[in-house]
Amino acid sequence: MILFLRRLSRRPLTMLGLALVGGHLAVAALAPWITPYDPLRLLEAPLEPPTATFWLGTDELGRDFFSRLLLGGQISIVAAACAGLIAAFGGGLLGLATAFYRGAFDDAVSRIVEMKLSIPAILLVSLFVTGFGQSLGVLILVMGLIYMMGVIRTSRALGMTLMEQGYVKAAKLRGETATAIILREMLPNIADLLTVEFALRTSSALLLVSALSFLGLGISPPTPDWGLMIQSGLQSIRSEPWLILAPALCVSTLVIGINFATEGVADLLGLEAARGATGQ
């Protein structure tokens, strides 16, 4: 572990990414205690410029923009992380199961994965959210299922290799069940891969949450959310450009930080498949 941390410290972009992610997580966790004002309270006239009292001015309803910016990442980060966890863990188990069982089960799952990867994620999520309701639970579940498809393909490829290993063959000869072999023998050996996949899918889900909120299909107002703040700021982009630039900078720095950190860690772990994975 010490050697790994030393190698990690020699990668400036990776350290920058970890610093950005750590900073955003710290602000999100401490936001309820460090926000100067209630983000839902109407405090001043709408669209007031930045002052010593309101550091980033007020939004279109007269709420403190800085307070809303600090809290804006909380729900997005939670939703993206939950979706990433569902995608990584669920996709890992399904991928290993297809590698273990093969046959008709493998063919059916592979066709579903190929069909999903041919359709843009934002289109599918928009359809599900429109059909099943605009709630945070639905959003998390749908994003998790959609991003699971790419993890299934990656873990299946690694699972094929694991099936040829001696310890897996020995477990089968001992008469262990398929569930025991997948959970005890195979899953621990792809834990590093799934950790990287979790970070990649979380990054993609974060962008998707912001995009859906911008389109009015994600997190509902008056909840503070970066995507909603960008959408609202469009009305005054010429006179108050910071209403768009500030939340856009928050989204971009968090996503860049996750990608920098993930790429560096994946490179050190030798996970070429995960390092080259896309948001699909």
PDB file of N, CA and C in Angstrom, residues 33-95:
ATOM      1  N   TRP A  33     -23.673  23.153   6.994  1.00  0.00           N
ATOM      2  CA  TRP A  33     -23.124  23.933   8.113  1.00  0.00           C
ATOM      3  C   TRP A  33     -22.335  25.165   7.667  1.00  0.00           C
ATOM      4  N   ILE A  34     -21.932  25.219   6.394  1.00  0.00           N
ATOM      5  CA  ILE A  34     -21.096  26.335   5.951  1.00  0.00           C
ATOM      6  C   ILE A  34     -21.843  27.297   5.026  1.00  0.00           C
ATOM      7  N   THR A  35     -23.051  26.958   4.617  1.00  0.00           N
ATOM      8  CA  THR A  35     -23.811  27.887   3.780  1.00  0.00           C
ATOM      9  C   THR A  35     -24.228  29.099   4.606  1.00  0.00           C
ATOM     10  N   PRO A  36     -23.989  30.290   4.104  1.00  0.00           N
ATOM     11  CA  PRO A  36     -24.311  31.491   4.901  1.00  0.00           C
ATOM     12  C   PRO A  36     -25.801  31.739   5.047  1.00  0.00           C
ATOM     13  N   TYR A  37     -26.622  31.263   4.089  1.00  0.00           N
ATOM     14  CA  TYR A  37     -28.065  31.528   4.145  1.00  0.00           C
ATOM     15  C   TYR A  37     -28.847  30.264   3.778  1.00  0.00           C
ATOM     16  N   ASP A  38     -30.104  30.276   4.085  1.00  0.00           N
ATOM     17  CA  ASP A  38     -31.009  29.211   3.674  1.00  0.00           C
ATOM     18  C   ASP A  38     -31.152  29.271   2.154  1.00  0.00           C
ATOM     19  N   PRO A  39     -30.794  28.195   1.431  1.00  0.00           N
ATOM     20  CA  PRO A  39     -30.827  28.245  -0.036  1.00  0.00           C
ATOM     21  C   PRO A  39     -32.231  28.352  -0.624  1.00  0.00           C
ATOM     22  N   LEU A  40     -33.260  28.116   0.177  1.00  0.00           N
ATOM     23  CA  LEU A  40     -34.634  28.190  -0.327  1.00  0.00           C
ATOM     24  C   LEU A  40     -35.335  29.492   0.059  1.00  0.00           C
ATOM     25  N   ARG A  41     -34.683  30.315   0.841  1.00  0.00           N
ATOM     26  CA  ARG A  41     -35.324  31.525   1.361  1.00  0.00           C
ATOM     27  C   ARG A  41     -35.115  32.713   0.416  1.00  0.00           C
ATOM     28  N   LEU A  42     -36.177  33.478   0.201  1.00  0.00           N
ATOM     29  CA  LEU A  42     -36.094  34.686  -0.611  1.00  0.00           C
ATOM     30  C   LEU A  42     -35.548  35.813   0.254  1.00  0.00           C
ATOM     31  N   LEU A  43     -34.336  36.267  -0.061  1.00  0.00           N
ATOM     32  CA  LEU A  43     -33.629  37.204   0.811  1.00  0.00           C
ATOM     33  C   LEU A  43     -33.552  38.620   0.268  1.00  0.00           C
ATOM     34  N   GLU A  44     -33.497  38.759  -1.039  1.00  0.00           N
ATOM     35  CA  GLU A  44     -33.211  40.059  -1.638  1.00  0.00           C
ATOM     36  C   GLU A  44     -33.952  40.143  -2.958  1.00  0.00           C
ATOM     37  N   ALA A  45     -33.795  41.271  -3.629  1.00  0.00           N
ATOM     38  CA  ALA A  45     -34.392  41.416  -4.961  1.00  0.00           C
ATOM     39  C   ALA A  45     -33.740  40.424  -5.924  1.00  0.00           C
ATOM     40  N   PRO A  46     -34.474  39.969  -6.932  1.00  0.00           N
ATOM     41  CA  PRO A  46     -33.911  39.025  -7.895  1.00  0.00           C
ATOM     42  C   PRO A  46     -32.733  39.617  -8.665  1.00  0.00           C
ATOM     43  N   LEU A  47     -31.793  38.727  -8.988  1.00  0.00           N
ATOM     44  CA  LEU A  47     -30.655  39.048  -9.858  1.00  0.00           C
ATOM     45  C   LEU A  47     -29.834  40.236  -9.362  1.00  0.00           C
ATOM     46  N   GLU A  48     -29.597  40.274  -8.053  1.00  0.00           N
ATOM     47  CA  GLU A  48     -28.699  41.274  -7.492  1.00  0.00           C
ATOM     48  C   GLU A  48     -27.256  40.888  -7.815  1.00  0.00           C
ATOM     49  N   PRO A  49     -26.382  41.848  -8.129  1.00  0.00           N
ATOM     50  CA  PRO A  49     -24.979  41.523  -8.428  1.00  0.00           C
ATOM     51  C   PRO A  49     -24.234  41.099  -7.167  1.00  0.00           C
ATOM     52  N   PRO A  50     -23.058  40.492  -7.313  1.00  0.00           N
ATOM     53  CA  PRO A  50     -22.269  40.079  -6.141  1.00  0.00           C
ATOM     54  C   PRO A  50     -21.923  41.260  -5.248  1.00  0.00           C
ATOM     55  N   THR A  51     -22.061  41.051  -3.938  1.00  0.00           N
ATOM     56  CA  THR A  51     -21.727  42.071  -2.945  1.00  0.00           C
ATOM     57  C   THR A  51     -20.997  41.394  -1.791  1.00  0.00           C
ATOM     58  N   ALA A  52     -20.594  42.178  -0.821  1.00  0.00           N
ATOM     59  CA  ALA A  52     -19.946  41.620   0.369  1.00  0.00           C
ATOM     60  C   ALA A  52     -20.923  40.762   1.167  1.00  0.00           C
ATOM     61  N   THR A  53     -22.218  41.042   1.044  1.00  0.00           N
ATOM     62  CA  THR A  53     -23.229  40.256   1.755  1.00  0.00           C
ATOM     63  C   THR A  53     -23.585  38.986   1.000  1.00  0.00           C
ATOM     64  N   PHE A  54     -23.805  39.122  -0.314  1.00  0.00           N
ATOM     65  CA  PHE A  54     -24.113  37.981  -1.178  1.00  0.00           C
ATOM     66  C   PHE A  54     -22.972  37.835  -2.188  1.00  0.00           C
ATOM     67  N   TRP A  55     -22.077  36.907  -1.914  1.00  0.00           N
ATOM     68  CA  TRP A  55     -20.816  36.805  -2.657  1.00  0.00           C
ATOM     69  C   TRP A  55     -21.011  36.579  -4.150  1.00  0.00           C
ATOM     70  N   LEU A  56     -22.040  35.847  -4.524  1.00  0.00           N
ATOM     71  CA  LEU A  56     -22.329  35.613  -5.945  1.00  0.00           C
ATOM     72  C   LEU A  56     -23.685  36.204  -6.339  1.00  0.00           C
ATOM     73  N   GLY A  57     -24.165  37.147  -5.563  1.00  0.00           N
ATOM     74  CA  GLY A  57     -25.435  37.780  -5.874  1.00  0.00           C
ATOM     75  C   GLY A  57     -26.613  36.878  -5.566  1.00  0.00           C
ATOM     76  N   THR A  58     -27.739  37.211  -6.139  1.00  0.00           N
ATOM     77  CA  THR A  58     -28.958  36.420  -5.944  1.00  0.00           C
ATOM     78  C   THR A  58     -29.430  35.863  -7.279  1.00  0.00           C
ATOM     79  N   ASP A  59     -30.251  34.814  -7.213  1.00  0.00           N
ATOM     80  CA  ASP A  59     -30.749  34.203  -8.442  1.00  0.00           C
ATOM     81  C   ASP A  59     -32.015  34.904  -8.912  1.00  0.00           C
ATOM     82  N   GLU A  60     -32.730  34.281  -9.848  1.00  0.00           N
ATOM     83  CA  GLU A  60     -33.895  34.918 -10.452  1.00  0.00           C
ATOM     84  C   GLU A  60     -35.059  35.080  -9.487  1.00  0.00           C
ATOM     85  N   LEU A  61     -35.004  34.415  -8.319  1.00  0.00           N
ATOM     86  CA  LEU A  61     -36.068  34.551  -7.321  1.00  0.00           C
ATOM     87  C   LEU A  61     -35.620  35.320  -6.073  1.00  0.00           C
ATOM     88  N   GLY A  62     -34.359  35.733  -6.037  1.00  0.00           N
ATOM     89  CA  GLY A  62     -33.867  36.473  -4.889  1.00  0.00           C
ATOM     90  C   GLY A  62     -33.225  35.613  -3.819  1.00  0.00           C
ATOM     91  N   ARG A  63     -32.863  34.358  -4.137  1.00  0.00           N
ATOM     92  CA  ARG A  63     -32.195  33.481  -3.183  1.00  0.00           C
ATOM     93  C   ARG A  63     -30.677  33.644  -3.303  1.00  0.00           C
ATOM     94  N   ASP A  64     -29.978  33.395  -2.205  1.00  0.00           N
ATOM     95  CA  ASP A  64     -28.519  33.536  -2.214  1.00  0.00           C
ATOM     96  C   ASP A  64     -27.908  32.486  -3.133  1.00  0.00           C
ATOM     97  N   PHE A  65     -27.235  32.941  -4.176  1.00  0.00           N
ATOM     98  CA  PHE A  65     -26.720  32.030  -5.189  1.00  0.00           C
ATOM     99  C   PHE A  65     -25.553  31.213  -4.649  1.00  0.00           C
ATOM    100  N   PHE A  66     -24.711  31.820  -3.817  1.00  0.00           N
ATOM    101  CA  PHE A  66     -23.558  31.101  -3.276  1.00  0.00           C
ATOM    102  C   PHE A  66     -23.992  29.935  -2.393  1.00  0.00           C
ATOM    103  N   SER A  67     -25.012  30.146  -1.576  1.00  0.00           N
ATOM    104  CA  SER A  67     -25.513  29.063  -0.725  1.00  0.00           C
ATOM    105  C   SER A  67     -26.074  27.924  -1.567  1.00  0.00           C
ATOM    106  N   ARG A  68     -26.786  28.262  -2.617  1.00  0.00           N
ATOM    107  CA  ARG A  68     -27.345  27.233  -3.498  1.00  0.00           C
ATOM    108  C   ARG A  68     -26.235  26.501  -4.247  1.00  0.00           C
ATOM    109  N   LEU A  69     -25.167  27.210  -4.578  1.00  0.00           N
ATOM    110  CA  LEU A  69     -24.045  26.577  -5.274  1.00  0.00           C
ATOM    111  C   LEU A  69     -23.359  25.552  -4.376  1.00  0.00           C
ATOM    112  N   LEU A  70     -23.180  25.881  -3.107  1.00  0.00           N
ATOM    113  CA  LEU A  70     -22.534  24.945  -2.181  1.00  0.00           C
ATOM    114  C   LEU A  70     -23.348  23.675  -2.003  1.00  0.00           C
ATOM    115  N   LEU A  71     -24.675  23.827  -1.957  1.00  0.00           N
ATOM    116  CA  LEU A  71     -25.555  22.675  -1.766  1.00  0.00           C
ATOM    117  C   LEU A  71     -25.916  21.986  -3.072  1.00  0.00           C
ATOM    118  N   GLY A  72     -25.582  22.616  -4.202  1.00  0.00           N
ATOM    119  CA  GLY A  72     -26.024  22.102  -5.495  1.00  0.00           C
ATOM    120  C   GLY A  72     -25.464  20.751  -5.867  1.00  0.00           C
ATOM    121  N   GLY A  73     -24.319  20.384  -5.289  1.00  0.00           N
ATOM    122  CA  GLY A  73     -23.713  19.113  -5.667  1.00  0.00           C
ATOM    123  C   GLY A  73     -24.154  17.941  -4.830  1.00  0.00           C
ATOM    124  N   GLN A  74     -24.835  18.194  -3.719  1.00  0.00           N
ATOM    125  CA  GLN A  74     -25.170  17.108  -2.797  1.00  0.00           C
ATOM    126  C   GLN A  74     -25.994  16.005  -3.452  1.00  0.00           C
ATOM    127  N   ILE A  75     -27.161  16.374  -3.966  1.00  0.00           N
ATOM    128  CA  ILE A  75     -28.062  15.359  -4.524  1.00  0.00           C
ATOM    129  C   ILE A  75     -27.479  14.758  -5.795  1.00  0.00           C
ATOM    130  N   SER A  76     -26.820  15.579  -6.619  1.00  0.00           N
ATOM    131  CA  SER A  76     -26.221  15.064  -7.851  1.00  0.00           C
ATOM    132  C   SER A  76     -25.151  14.026  -7.544  1.00  0.00           C
ATOM    133  N   ILE A  77     -24.300  14.317  -6.555  1.00  0.00           N
ATOM    134  CA  ILE A  77     -23.234  13.380  -6.192  1.00  0.00           C
ATOM    135  C   ILE A  77     -23.815  12.099  -5.619  1.00  0.00           C
ATOM    136  N   VAL A  78     -24.812  12.220  -4.741  1.00  0.00           N
ATOM    137  CA  VAL A  78     -25.442  11.034  -4.147  1.00  0.00           C
ATOM    138  C   VAL A  78     -26.110  10.181  -5.220  1.00  0.00           C
ATOM    139  N   ALA A  79     -26.860  10.824  -6.120  1.00  0.00           N
ATOM    140  CA  ALA A  79     -27.550  10.083  -7.183  1.00  0.00           C
ATOM    141  C   ALA A  79     -26.548   9.400  -8.115  1.00  0.00           C
ATOM    142  N   ALA A  80     -25.491  10.115  -8.510  1.00  0.00           N
ATOM    143  CA  ALA A  80     -24.497   9.544  -9.407  1.00  0.00           C
ATOM    144  C   ALA A  80     -23.738   8.407  -8.746  1.00  0.00           C
ATOM    145  N   ALA A  81     -23.388   8.566  -7.457  1.00  0.00           N
ATOM    146  CA  ALA A  81     -22.646   7.521  -6.750  1.00  0.00           C
ATOM    147  C   ALA A  81     -23.502   6.263  -6.572  1.00  0.00           C
ATOM    148  N   CYS A  82     -24.779   6.442  -6.238  1.00  0.00           N
ATOM    149  CA  CYS A  82     -25.670   5.279  -6.098  1.00  0.00           C
ATOM    150  C   CYS A  82     -25.842   4.556  -7.427  1.00  0.00           C
ATOM    151  N   ALA A  83     -26.009   5.319  -8.500  1.00  0.00           N
ATOM    152  CA  ALA A  83     -26.129   4.708  -9.829  1.00  0.00           C
ATOM    153  C   ALA A  83     -24.840   3.986 -10.206  1.00  0.00           C
ATOM    154  N   GLY A  84     -23.688   4.598  -9.894  1.00  0.00           N
ATOM    155  CA  GLY A  84     -22.408   3.955 -10.178  1.00  0.00           C
ATOM    156  C   GLY A  84     -22.233   2.677  -9.394  1.00  0.00           C
ATOM    157  N   LEU A  85     -22.694   2.651  -8.140  1.00  0.00           N
ATOM    158  CA  LEU A  85     -22.596   1.443  -7.314  1.00  0.00           C
ATOM    159  C   LEU A  85     -23.466   0.328  -7.876  1.00  0.00           C
ATOM    160  N   ILE A  86     -24.689   0.664  -8.265  1.00  0.00           N
ATOM    161  CA  ILE A  86     -25.573  -0.342  -8.874  1.00  0.00           C
ATOM    162  C   ILE A  86     -24.956  -0.886 -10.150  1.00  0.00           C
ATOM    163  N   ALA A  87     -24.416   0.017 -10.982  1.00  0.00           N
ATOM    164  CA  ALA A  87     -23.833  -0.403 -12.254  1.00  0.00           C
ATOM    165  C   ALA A  87     -22.624  -1.297 -12.046  1.00  0.00           C
ATOM    166  N   ALA A  88     -21.718  -0.901 -11.129  1.00  0.00           N
ATOM    167  CA  ALA A  88     -20.483  -1.654 -10.935  1.00  0.00           C
ATOM    168  C   ALA A  88     -20.741  -3.016 -10.299  1.00  0.00           C
ATOM    169  N   PHE A  89     -21.489  -3.036  -9.198  1.00  0.00           N
ATOM    170  CA  PHE A  89     -21.711  -4.293  -8.484  1.00  0.00           C
ATOM    171  C   PHE A  89     -22.650  -5.214  -9.266  1.00  0.00           C
ATOM    172  N   GLY A  90     -23.781  -4.656  -9.729  1.00  0.00           N
ATOM    173  CA  GLY A  90     -24.722  -5.478 -10.487  1.00  0.00           C
ATOM    174  C   GLY A  90     -24.144  -5.959 -11.799  1.00  0.00           C
ATOM    175  N   GLY A  91     -23.452  -5.052 -12.516  1.00  0.00           N
ATOM    176  CA  GLY A  91     -22.841  -5.438 -13.777  1.00  0.00           C
ATOM    177  C   GLY A  91     -21.732  -6.446 -13.592  1.00  0.00           C
ATOM    178  N   GLY A  92     -20.954  -6.308 -12.503  1.00  0.00           N
ATOM    179  CA  GLY A  92     -19.893  -7.270 -12.232  1.00  0.00           C
ATOM    180  C   GLY A  92     -20.434  -8.668 -11.997  1.00  0.00           C
ATOM    181  N   LEU A  93     -21.495  -8.765 -11.176  1.00  0.00           N
ATOM    182  CA  LEU A  93     -22.091 -10.073 -10.902  1.00  0.00           C
ATOM    183  C   LEU A  93     -22.685 -10.695 -12.159  1.00  0.00           C
ATOM    184  N   LEU A  94     -23.411  -9.879 -12.954  1.00  0.00           N
ATOM    185  CA  LEU A  94     -24.010 -10.418 -14.182  1.00  0.00           C
ATOM    186  C   LEU A  94     -22.947 -10.839 -15.193  1.00  0.00           C
ATOM    187  N   GLY A  95     -21.892 -10.047 -15.297  1.00  0.00           N
ATOM    188  CA  GLY A  95     -20.820 -10.404 -16.220  1.00  0.00           C
ATOM    189  C   GLY A  95     -20.151 -11.705 -15.841  1.00  0.00           C
TER     190      GLY A  95
END
